[in-house]
Coordinates of C-alpha atoms (C1' of nucleotides) in Angstrom, one line a residue:
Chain A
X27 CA -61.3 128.8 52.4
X28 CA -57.7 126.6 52.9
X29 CA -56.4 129.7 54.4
X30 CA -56.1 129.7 57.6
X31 CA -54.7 132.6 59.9
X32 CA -51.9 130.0 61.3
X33 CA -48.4 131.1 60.7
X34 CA -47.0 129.1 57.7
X35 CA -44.3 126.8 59.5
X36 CA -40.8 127.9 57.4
X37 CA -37.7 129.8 58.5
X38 CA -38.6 133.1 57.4
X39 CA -42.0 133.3 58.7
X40 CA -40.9 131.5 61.9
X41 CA -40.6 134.8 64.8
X42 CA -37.3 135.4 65.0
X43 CA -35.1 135.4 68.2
X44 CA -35.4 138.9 68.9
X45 CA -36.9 138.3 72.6
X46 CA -33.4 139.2 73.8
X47 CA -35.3 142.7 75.4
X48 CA -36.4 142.1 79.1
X49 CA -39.2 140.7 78.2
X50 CA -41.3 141.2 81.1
X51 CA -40.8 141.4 84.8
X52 CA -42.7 142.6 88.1
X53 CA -41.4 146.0 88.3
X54 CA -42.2 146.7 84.1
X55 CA -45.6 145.3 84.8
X56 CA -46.6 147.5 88.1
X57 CA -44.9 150.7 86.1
X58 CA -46.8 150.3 83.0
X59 CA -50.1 149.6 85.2
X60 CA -49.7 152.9 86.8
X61 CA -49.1 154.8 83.7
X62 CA -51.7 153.2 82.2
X63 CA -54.1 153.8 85.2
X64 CA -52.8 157.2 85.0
X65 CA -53.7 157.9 81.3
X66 CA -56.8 155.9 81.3
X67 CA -58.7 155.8 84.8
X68 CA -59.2 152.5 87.1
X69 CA -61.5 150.8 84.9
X70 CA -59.4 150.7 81.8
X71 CA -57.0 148.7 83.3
X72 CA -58.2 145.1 82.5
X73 CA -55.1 142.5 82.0
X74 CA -55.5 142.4 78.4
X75 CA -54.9 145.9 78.0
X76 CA -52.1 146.1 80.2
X77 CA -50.6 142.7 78.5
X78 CA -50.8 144.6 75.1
X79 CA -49.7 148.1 76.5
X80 CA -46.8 145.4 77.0
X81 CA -46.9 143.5 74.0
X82 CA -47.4 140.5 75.8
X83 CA -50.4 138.0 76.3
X84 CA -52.7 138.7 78.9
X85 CA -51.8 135.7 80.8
X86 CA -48.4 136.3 80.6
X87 CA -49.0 138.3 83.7
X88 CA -49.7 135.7 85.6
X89 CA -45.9 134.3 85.5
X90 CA -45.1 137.5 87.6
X91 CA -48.0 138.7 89.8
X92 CA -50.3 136.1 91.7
X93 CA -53.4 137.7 90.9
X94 CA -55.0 141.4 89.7
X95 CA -55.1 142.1 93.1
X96 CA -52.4 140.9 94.1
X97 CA -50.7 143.3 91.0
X98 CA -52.9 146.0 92.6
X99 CA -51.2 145.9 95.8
X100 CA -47.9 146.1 94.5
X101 CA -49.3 149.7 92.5
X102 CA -50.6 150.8 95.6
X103 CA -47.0 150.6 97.1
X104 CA -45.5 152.0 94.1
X105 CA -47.1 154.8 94.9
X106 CA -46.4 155.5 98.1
X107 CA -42.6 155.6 97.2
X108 CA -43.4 158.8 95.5
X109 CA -44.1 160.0 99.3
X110 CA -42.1 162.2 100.4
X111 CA -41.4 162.5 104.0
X112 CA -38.6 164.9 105.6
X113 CA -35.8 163.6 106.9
X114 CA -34.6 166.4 109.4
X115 CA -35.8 165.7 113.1
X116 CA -35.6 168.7 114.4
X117 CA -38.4 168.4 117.2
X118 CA -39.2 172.2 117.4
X119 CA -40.2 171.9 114.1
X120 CA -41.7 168.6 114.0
X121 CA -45.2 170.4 112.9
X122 CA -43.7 172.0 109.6
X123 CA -42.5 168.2 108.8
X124 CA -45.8 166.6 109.7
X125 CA -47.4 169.5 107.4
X126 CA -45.1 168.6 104.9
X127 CA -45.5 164.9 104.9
X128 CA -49.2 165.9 104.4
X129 CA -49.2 167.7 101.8
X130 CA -47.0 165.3 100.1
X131 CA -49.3 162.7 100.6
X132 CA -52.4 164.6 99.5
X133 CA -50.3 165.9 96.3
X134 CA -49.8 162.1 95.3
X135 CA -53.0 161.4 96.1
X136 CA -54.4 164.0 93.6
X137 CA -51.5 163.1 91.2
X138 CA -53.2 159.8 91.1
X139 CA -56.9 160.1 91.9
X140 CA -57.7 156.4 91.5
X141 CA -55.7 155.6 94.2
X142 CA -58.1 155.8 97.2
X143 CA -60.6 153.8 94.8
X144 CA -57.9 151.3 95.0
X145 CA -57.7 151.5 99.0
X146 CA -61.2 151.3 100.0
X147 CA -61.0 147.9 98.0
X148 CA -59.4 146.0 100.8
X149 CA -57.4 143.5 100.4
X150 CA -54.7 145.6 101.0
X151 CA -52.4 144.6 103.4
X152 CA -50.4 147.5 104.9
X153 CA -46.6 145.2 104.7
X154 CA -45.1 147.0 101.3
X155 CA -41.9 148.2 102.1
X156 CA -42.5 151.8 100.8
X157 CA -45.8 152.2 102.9
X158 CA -43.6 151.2 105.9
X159 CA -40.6 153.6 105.0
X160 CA -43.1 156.2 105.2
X161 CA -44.4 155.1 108.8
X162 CA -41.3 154.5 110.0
X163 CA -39.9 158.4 108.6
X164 CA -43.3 160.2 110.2
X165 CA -42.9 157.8 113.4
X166 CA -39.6 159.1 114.0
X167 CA -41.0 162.6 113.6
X168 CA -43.5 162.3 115.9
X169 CA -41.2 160.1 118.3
X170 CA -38.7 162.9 118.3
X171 CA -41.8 165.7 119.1
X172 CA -42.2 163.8 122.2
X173 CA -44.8 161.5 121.7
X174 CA -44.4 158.3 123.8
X175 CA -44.1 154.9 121.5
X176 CA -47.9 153.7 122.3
X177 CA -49.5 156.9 121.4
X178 CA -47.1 158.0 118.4
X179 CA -48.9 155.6 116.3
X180 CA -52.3 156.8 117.3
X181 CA -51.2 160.4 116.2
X182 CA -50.0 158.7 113.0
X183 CA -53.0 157.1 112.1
X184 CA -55.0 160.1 112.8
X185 CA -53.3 162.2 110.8
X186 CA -53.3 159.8 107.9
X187 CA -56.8 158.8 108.4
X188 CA -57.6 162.6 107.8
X189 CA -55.6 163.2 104.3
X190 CA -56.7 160.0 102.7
X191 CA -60.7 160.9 104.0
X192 CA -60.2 165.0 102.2
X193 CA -58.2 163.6 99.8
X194 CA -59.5 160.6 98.7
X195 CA -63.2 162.9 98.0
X196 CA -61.2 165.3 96.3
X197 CA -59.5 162.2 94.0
X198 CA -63.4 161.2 93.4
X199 CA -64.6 164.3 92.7
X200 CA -61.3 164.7 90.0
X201 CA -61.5 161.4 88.2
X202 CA -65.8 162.1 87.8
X203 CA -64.5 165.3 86.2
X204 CA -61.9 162.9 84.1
X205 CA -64.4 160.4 83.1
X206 CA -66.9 163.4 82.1
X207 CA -64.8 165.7 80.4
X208 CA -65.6 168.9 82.5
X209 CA -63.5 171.5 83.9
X210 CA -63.9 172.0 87.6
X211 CA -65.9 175.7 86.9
X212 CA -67.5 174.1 84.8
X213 CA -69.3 171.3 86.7
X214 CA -69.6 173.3 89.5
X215 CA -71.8 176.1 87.4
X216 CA -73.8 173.3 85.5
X217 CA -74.6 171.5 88.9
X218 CA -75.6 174.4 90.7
X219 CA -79.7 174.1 89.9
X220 CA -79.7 170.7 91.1
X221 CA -77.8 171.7 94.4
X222 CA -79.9 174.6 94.8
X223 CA -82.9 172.6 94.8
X224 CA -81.7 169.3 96.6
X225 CA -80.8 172.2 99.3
X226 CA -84.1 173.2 99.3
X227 CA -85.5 173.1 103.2
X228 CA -81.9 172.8 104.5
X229 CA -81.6 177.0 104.8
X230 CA -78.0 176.3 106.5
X231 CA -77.1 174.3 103.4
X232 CA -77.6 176.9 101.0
X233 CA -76.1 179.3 102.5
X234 CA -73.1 177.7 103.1
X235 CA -73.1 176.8 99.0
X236 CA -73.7 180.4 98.7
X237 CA -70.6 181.2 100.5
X238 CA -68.9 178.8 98.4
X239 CA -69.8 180.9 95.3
X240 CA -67.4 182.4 92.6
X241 CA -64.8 181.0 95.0
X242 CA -61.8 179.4 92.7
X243 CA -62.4 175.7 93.3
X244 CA -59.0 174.6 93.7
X245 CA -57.7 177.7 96.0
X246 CA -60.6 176.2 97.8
X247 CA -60.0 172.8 97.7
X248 CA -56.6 173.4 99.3
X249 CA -57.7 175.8 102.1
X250 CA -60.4 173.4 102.8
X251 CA -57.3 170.6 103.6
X252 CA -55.1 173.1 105.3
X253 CA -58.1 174.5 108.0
X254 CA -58.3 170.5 108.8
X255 CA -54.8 169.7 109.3
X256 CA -54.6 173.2 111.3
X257 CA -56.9 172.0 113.3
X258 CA -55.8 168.3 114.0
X259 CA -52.2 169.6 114.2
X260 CA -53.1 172.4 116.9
X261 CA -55.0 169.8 118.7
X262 CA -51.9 167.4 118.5
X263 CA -49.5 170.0 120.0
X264 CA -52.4 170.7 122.9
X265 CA -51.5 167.0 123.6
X266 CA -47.7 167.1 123.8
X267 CA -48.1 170.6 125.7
X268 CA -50.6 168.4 128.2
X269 CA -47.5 165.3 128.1
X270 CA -44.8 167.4 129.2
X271 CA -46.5 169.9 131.5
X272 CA -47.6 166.5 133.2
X273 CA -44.4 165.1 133.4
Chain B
X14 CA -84.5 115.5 70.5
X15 CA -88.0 117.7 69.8
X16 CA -88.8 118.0 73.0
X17 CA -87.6 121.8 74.0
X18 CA -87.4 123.9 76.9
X19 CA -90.1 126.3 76.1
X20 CA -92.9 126.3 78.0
X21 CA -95.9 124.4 76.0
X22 CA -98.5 127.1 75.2
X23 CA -101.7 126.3 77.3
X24 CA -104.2 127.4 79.7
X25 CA -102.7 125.6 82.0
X26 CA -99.0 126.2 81.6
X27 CA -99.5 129.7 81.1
X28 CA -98.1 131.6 84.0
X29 CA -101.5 132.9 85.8
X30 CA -101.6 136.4 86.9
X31 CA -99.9 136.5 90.2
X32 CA -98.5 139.6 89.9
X33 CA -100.1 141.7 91.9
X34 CA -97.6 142.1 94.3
X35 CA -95.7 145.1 94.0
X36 CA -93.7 143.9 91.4
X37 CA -90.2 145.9 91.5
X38 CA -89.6 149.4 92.9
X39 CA -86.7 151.3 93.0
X40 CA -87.1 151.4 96.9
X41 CA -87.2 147.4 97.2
X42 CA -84.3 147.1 94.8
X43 CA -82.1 149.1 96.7
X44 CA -83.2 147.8 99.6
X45 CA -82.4 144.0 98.9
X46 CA -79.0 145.3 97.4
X47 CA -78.3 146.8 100.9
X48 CA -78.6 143.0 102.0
X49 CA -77.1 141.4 99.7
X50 CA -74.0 143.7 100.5
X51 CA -73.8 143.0 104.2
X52 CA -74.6 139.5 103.3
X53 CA -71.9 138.6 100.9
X54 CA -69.5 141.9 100.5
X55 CA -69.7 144.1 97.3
X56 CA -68.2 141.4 94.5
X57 CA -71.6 139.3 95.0
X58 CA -73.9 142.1 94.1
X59 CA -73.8 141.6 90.3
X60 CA -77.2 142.8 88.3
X61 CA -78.0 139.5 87.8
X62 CA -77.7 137.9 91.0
X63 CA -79.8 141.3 92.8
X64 CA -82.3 139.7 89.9
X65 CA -83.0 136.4 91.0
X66 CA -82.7 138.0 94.4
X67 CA -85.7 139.9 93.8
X68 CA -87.4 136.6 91.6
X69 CA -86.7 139.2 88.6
X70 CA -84.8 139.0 85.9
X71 CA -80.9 141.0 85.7
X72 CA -82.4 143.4 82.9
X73 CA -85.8 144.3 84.7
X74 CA -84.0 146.0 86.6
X75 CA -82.8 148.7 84.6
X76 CA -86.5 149.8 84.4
X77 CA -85.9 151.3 87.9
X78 CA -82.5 152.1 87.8
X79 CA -80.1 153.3 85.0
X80 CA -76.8 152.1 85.8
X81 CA -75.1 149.8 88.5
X82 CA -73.5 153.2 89.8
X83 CA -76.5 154.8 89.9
X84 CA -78.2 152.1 91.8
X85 CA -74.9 152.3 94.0
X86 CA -75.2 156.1 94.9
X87 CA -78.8 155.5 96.1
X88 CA -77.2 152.4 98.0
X89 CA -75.0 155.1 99.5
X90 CA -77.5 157.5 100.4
X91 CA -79.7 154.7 101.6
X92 CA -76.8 153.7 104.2
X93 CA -76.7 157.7 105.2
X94 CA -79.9 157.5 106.4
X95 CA -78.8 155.1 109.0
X96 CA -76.7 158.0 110.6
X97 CA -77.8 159.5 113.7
X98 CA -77.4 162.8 114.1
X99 CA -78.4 164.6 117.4
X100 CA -81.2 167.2 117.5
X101 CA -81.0 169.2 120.2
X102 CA -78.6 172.4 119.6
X103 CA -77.1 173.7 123.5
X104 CA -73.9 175.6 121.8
X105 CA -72.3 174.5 124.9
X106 CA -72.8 170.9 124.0
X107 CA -71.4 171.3 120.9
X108 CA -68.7 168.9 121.5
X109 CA -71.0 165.9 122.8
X110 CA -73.1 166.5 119.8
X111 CA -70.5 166.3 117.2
X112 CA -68.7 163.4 118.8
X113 CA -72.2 161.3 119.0
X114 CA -72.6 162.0 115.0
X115 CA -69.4 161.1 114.5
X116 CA -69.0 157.7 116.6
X117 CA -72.6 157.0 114.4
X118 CA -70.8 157.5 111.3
X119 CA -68.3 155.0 112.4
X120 CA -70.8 152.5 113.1
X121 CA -72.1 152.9 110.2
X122 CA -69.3 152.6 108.1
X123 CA -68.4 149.5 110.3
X124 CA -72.0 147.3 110.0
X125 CA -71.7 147.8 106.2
X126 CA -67.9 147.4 105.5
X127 CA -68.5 147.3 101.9
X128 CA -69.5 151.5 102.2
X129 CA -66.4 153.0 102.0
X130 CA -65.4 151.0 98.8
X131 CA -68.0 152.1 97.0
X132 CA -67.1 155.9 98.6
X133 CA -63.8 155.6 96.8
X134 CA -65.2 154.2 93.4
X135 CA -65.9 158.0 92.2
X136 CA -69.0 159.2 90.2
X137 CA -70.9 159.6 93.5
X138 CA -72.5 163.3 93.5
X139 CA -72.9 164.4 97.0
X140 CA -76.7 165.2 96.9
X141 CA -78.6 162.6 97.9
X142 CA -81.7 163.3 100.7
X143 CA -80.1 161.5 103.6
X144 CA -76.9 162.9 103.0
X145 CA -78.0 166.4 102.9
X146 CA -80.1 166.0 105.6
X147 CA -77.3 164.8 108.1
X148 CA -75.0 167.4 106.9
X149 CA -77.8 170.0 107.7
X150 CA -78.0 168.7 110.5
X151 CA -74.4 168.5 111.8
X152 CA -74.0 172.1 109.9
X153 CA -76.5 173.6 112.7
X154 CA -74.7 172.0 115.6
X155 CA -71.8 174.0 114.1
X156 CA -73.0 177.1 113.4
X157 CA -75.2 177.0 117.2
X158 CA -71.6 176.4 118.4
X159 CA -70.2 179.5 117.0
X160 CA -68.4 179.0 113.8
X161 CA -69.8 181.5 111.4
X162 CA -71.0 180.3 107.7
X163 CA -68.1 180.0 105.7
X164 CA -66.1 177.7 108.4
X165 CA -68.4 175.7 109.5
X166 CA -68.7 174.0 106.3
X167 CA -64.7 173.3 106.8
X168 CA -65.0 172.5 110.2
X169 CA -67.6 169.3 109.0
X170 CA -65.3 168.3 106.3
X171 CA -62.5 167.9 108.5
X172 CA -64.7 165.8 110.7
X173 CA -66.0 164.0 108.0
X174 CA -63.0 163.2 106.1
X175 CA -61.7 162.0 109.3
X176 CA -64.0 159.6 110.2
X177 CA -64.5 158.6 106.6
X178 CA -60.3 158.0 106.3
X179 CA -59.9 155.9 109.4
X180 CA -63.8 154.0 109.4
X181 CA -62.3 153.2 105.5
X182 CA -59.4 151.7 106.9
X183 CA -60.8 149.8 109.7
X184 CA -63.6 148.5 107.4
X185 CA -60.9 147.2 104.7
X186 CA -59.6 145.2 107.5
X187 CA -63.0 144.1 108.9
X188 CA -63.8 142.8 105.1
X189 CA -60.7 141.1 104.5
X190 CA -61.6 139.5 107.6
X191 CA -65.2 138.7 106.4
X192 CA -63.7 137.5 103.0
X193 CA -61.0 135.3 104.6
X194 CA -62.9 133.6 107.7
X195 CA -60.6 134.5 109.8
X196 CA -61.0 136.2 113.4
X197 CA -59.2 139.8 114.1
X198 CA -57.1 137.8 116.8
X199 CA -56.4 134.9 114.7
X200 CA -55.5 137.0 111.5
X201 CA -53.3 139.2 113.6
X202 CA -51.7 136.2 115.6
X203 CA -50.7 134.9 111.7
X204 CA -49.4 138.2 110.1
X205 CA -47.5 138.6 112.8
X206 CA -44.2 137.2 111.7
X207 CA -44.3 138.8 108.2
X208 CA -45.0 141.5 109.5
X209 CA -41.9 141.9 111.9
X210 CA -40.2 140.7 108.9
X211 CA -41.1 143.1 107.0
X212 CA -40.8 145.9 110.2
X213 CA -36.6 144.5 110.0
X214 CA -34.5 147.8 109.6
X215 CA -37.5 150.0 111.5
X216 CA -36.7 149.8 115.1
X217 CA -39.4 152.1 115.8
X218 CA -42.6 150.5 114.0
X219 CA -41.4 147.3 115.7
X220 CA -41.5 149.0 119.0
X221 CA -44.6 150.0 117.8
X222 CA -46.1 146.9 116.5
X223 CA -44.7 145.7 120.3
X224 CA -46.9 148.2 122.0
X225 CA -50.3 146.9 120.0
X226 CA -49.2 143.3 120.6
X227 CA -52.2 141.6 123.3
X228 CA -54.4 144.3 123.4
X229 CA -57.7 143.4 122.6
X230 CA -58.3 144.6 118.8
X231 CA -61.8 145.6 118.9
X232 CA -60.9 147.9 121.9
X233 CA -57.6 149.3 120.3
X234 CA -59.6 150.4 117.1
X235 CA -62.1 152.2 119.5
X236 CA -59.7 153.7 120.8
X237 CA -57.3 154.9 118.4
X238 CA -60.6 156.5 116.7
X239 CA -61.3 157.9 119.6
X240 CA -57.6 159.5 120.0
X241 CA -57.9 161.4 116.6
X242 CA -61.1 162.4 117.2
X243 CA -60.8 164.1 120.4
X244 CA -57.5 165.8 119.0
X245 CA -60.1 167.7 116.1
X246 CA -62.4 168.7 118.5
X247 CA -59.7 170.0 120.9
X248 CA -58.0 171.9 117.3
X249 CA -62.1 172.9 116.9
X250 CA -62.4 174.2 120.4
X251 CA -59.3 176.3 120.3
X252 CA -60.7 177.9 117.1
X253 CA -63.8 178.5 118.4
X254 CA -61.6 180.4 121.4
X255 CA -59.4 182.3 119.4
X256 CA -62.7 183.4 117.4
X257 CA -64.9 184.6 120.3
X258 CA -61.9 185.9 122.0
X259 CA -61.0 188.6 119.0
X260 CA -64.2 189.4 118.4
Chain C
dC11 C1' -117.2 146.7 75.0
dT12 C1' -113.4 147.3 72.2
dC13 C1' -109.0 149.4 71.1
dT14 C1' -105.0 151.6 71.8
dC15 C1' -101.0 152.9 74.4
dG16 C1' -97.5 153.7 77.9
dG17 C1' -95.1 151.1 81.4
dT18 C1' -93.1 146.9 82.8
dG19 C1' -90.7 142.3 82.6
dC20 C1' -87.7 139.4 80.1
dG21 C1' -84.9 136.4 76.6
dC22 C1' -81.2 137.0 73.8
dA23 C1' -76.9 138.8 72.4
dC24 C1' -72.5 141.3 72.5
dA25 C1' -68.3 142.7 74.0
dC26 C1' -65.5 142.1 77.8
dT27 C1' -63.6 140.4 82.2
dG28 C1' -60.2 137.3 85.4
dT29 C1' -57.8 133.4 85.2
dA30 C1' -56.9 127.8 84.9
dC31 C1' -54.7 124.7 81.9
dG32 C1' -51.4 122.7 78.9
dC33 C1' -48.2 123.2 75.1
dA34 C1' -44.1 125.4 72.9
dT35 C1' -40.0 127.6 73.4
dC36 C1' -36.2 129.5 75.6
dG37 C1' -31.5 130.1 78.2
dT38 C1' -28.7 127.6 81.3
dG39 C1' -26.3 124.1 84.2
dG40 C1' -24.7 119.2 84.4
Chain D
dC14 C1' -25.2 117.6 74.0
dC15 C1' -29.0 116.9 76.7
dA16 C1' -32.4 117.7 80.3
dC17 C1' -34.8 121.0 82.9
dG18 C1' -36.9 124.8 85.0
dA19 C1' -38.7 129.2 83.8
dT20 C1' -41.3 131.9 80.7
dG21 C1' -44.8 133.2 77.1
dC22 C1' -49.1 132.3 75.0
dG23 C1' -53.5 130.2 72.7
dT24 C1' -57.7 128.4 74.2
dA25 C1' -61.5 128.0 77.1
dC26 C1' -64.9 128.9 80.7
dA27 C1' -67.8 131.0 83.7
dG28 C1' -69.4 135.4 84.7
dT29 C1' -70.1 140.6 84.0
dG30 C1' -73.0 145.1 82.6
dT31 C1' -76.2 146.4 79.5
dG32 C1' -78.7 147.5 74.6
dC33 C1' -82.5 145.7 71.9
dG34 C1' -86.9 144.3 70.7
dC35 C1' -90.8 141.4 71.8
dA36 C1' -94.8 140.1 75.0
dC37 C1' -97.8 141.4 78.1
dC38 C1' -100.6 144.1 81.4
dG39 C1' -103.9 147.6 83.3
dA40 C1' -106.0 151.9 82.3
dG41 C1' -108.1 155.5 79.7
dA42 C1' -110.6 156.9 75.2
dG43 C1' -114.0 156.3 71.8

DNA sequence: CTCTCGGTGCGCACACTGTACGCATCGTGG
DNA sequence: CCACGATGCGTACAGTGTGCGCACCGAGAG
C-alpha cells in the first residue's frame, strides 16, 4: 500500500493561493458560533464543528479567542446587542420603557434558549461592552424616574434578576422540547399522568395544574411573565411614590 | 516481559467476599455527588471520578442511574430538599412566611453554587419529590393569604424566578471566586480598573460602580436581594388589596 | 443439595472533547 | 530581496460519557 493519503508535492496539486477571503477573525468566529448554537443546541457546538462550519482547523480558533470560554463570553455579549432598550427618557413613562426593555430581553432570551445555560456557567464576567450599553440605557431610565444613584442599580438588578429567572425556565423548558422533538401541547398532554401522580398528596398542586388545563401554553407562558413584572413594577413605583412623598 | 498485570488466579489473591456493605444505591450515589460538587465545583464530577469516589467503577454506575442528567436532576431535587419552607399558615403572616422561604432558597442556591448551573443546562422536568413538596408548600401560604387558585401559582413563579435569577447571578460570582482563589474583596479590588475602563463613556454606571465602591460585598449582595424582594411582595400585597377590596 | 437466573459490578472500547506544541506558509515592512 | 511576525493546521494527549458482554453473587425452584 505505497499510497499514502499525503498530497503529492507538484504545482498543480499544491493548494492554490486562493486564501485571499477573510480567512477567519473574532467577529466571523462568535457569529458563526451563534448560528450554529442556534441551529444545533449548546452541546453541538464543540470547536471542531465550529472550525469546519468555518472551513478551518479546529485549532485555528485558538489564534483568535483565548479559550472556549473565553469564545463563550464573547457570544454571550453578542447577544445582548440584540437588546433593545428605549431611548426616550420621558420619566412619566419610565414604566412603559422598563416594560419594554423586558420584554426585549425575555424575547432574546427565548430567541436563543441556550443562553441562560450559558449564564449559570460562570465565568462570565459582566465587562462586555454591549451588556454595559444595556445597563447604562435602563440606568438612565430608572435615573430619570427618580431613583437616586445608590438604589437605581438595586432596581436594575432586580428587575433583571427576575426576566433571566422566568426566562431562563422558559429557555429550558424550549430547548428540552428542541432536543426531544415535541410540540409544546404535545409534551404537556403526554406528561400529564406523571404530573398527576407526582401531585398526588399535594391537593393544592393539582388543582393549580388543573387550572392550568387546556390553557394555550404560550398565551400562558407570557401572562405568566407579565403578572410578575406587574407586580415588581407596581412595587417599584410604591418605592418612588415613598422617595418623593418623603422628600 | 511475561509478567502481566492480571491478578494471578488463587485462593489467596482472589478478592474475598467483602461485599456486604451496601454496595451502591442510587441514594449514596447522589449523595457523594452532592459532595463532590461543593467540594470541587460541577467540572470535577465526571462518571468516573464519582466512581472511584464511591470505590466503584465509572460504569457501575449506570446500574443506578441512566444518564449523567438524570443523576443530575435527582442531584437537583436532592438540593431542594434542603429548602425550608415555613409551616404554619396565619394569612396575616403571609409576607414573613414567603420572605423566610425565599431568603432559604438563597441560601441554598449560595452553599451549593454549582445549582443554578445545572438549573440552566435544560432537560430538568419539574417533578421531583422535594421540589413538589416545597412548592405545595409555599402554594398554601399563598392561597391562606388570599390569592385564589389560578394566581397563586403566578404569584410563586414570580418569586421563584426571582430568587432563582439573582441567587444565579450571585452564585456565578461566588464560583468564579471558588475557581480562581481569590477573595470577593480581593477580586473586586483587581477588576476594578478594567472595569472603569470599560464603564468610560457611561457616566452613570461609573457613578454607580462609585456608589458600591468600600461597601462590604457580602452585606451589599444581602442587601440588594433583599431590595428586589421586598419590592414583589409590596407589588404582591397591593394585589392582594386591590383583590379583597373589589370583591 | 444442586441448578438456574435476575441483578450487579467491571474491563474494554469507541467516538468525541479541549487544547498544547511545533511546523509551514503567508503578507508586509526594512 | 530578505527577515519577521501573524496565521493556519497536523498531531498528540489526557480525559469524557456510555454501550457491550463477561464474571460473579445470592436467592428461589426442583
Amino acid at each position: 500500500m505505497p499510497a499514502k493519503k499525503q498530497p503529492i508535492p507538484s504545482v498543480w496539486t499544491r493548494p492554490r493561493p486562493q486564501k485571499q477571503q477573510p480567512a477567519l477573525s473574532r467577529a466571523q468566529i462568535v457569529s458563526e458560533a451563534v448560528k450554529l448554537l442556534d441551529a444545533e443546541g449548546i452541546e453541538a457546538l464543540s470547536m471542531r464543528r465550529l472550525g469546519t462550519q468555518l472551513g478551518a482547523a479546529a485549532t485555528s480558533l485558538y489564534r483568535h479567542v483565548a479559550n472556549k470560554d473565553e469564545l463563550l463570553e464573547l457570544v454571550v455579549d453578542e447577544i445582548y446587542g440584540e437588546v433593545a432598550v428605549p431611548e426616550a427618557e420621558d420619566p412619566a413613562r419610565w414604566r412603559a420603557s422598563i416594560s419594554a426593555c423586558a420584554h426585549s430581553l425575555r424575547t432574546t432570551g427565548l430567541r436563543h434558549p441556550w443562553l441562560t445555560a450559558l449564564l449559570g456557567h460562570a465565568g462570565l464576567v459582566y465587562l462586555g461592552p454591549n451588556m454595559m450599553r444595556v445597563s447604562d440605557r435602563v440606568l438612565a431610565i430608572l435615573r430619570s424616574a427618580g431613583f437616586p444613584p445608590g438604589e437605581a442599580d438595586q432596581a436594575i438588578s432586580s428587575v433583571i434578576a427576575y426576566v433571566i429567572g422566568m426566562t431562563g425556565s422558559e429557555a429550558a423548558f424550549l430547548s428540552l422540547l428542541a432536543r426531544t422533538g415535541y410540540t409544546e401541547q404535545e409534551w404537556i398532554e403526554q406528561l400529564w399522568p406523571a404530573a398527576e401522580q407526582a401531585a398526588q398528596e399535594h391537593d393544592r398542586l393539582r388543582e393549580e395544574f388543573a387550572v392550568q388545563r387546556g390553557q394555550d401554553p404560550v398565551r400562558a407562558r407570557e401572562e405568566n411573565f407579565v403578572y410578575g413584572l406587574d407586580r415588581i413594577l407596581d412595587g417599584l413605583q410604591l418605592r418612588l411614590d415613598q422617595l418623593s412623598g418623603s422628600r
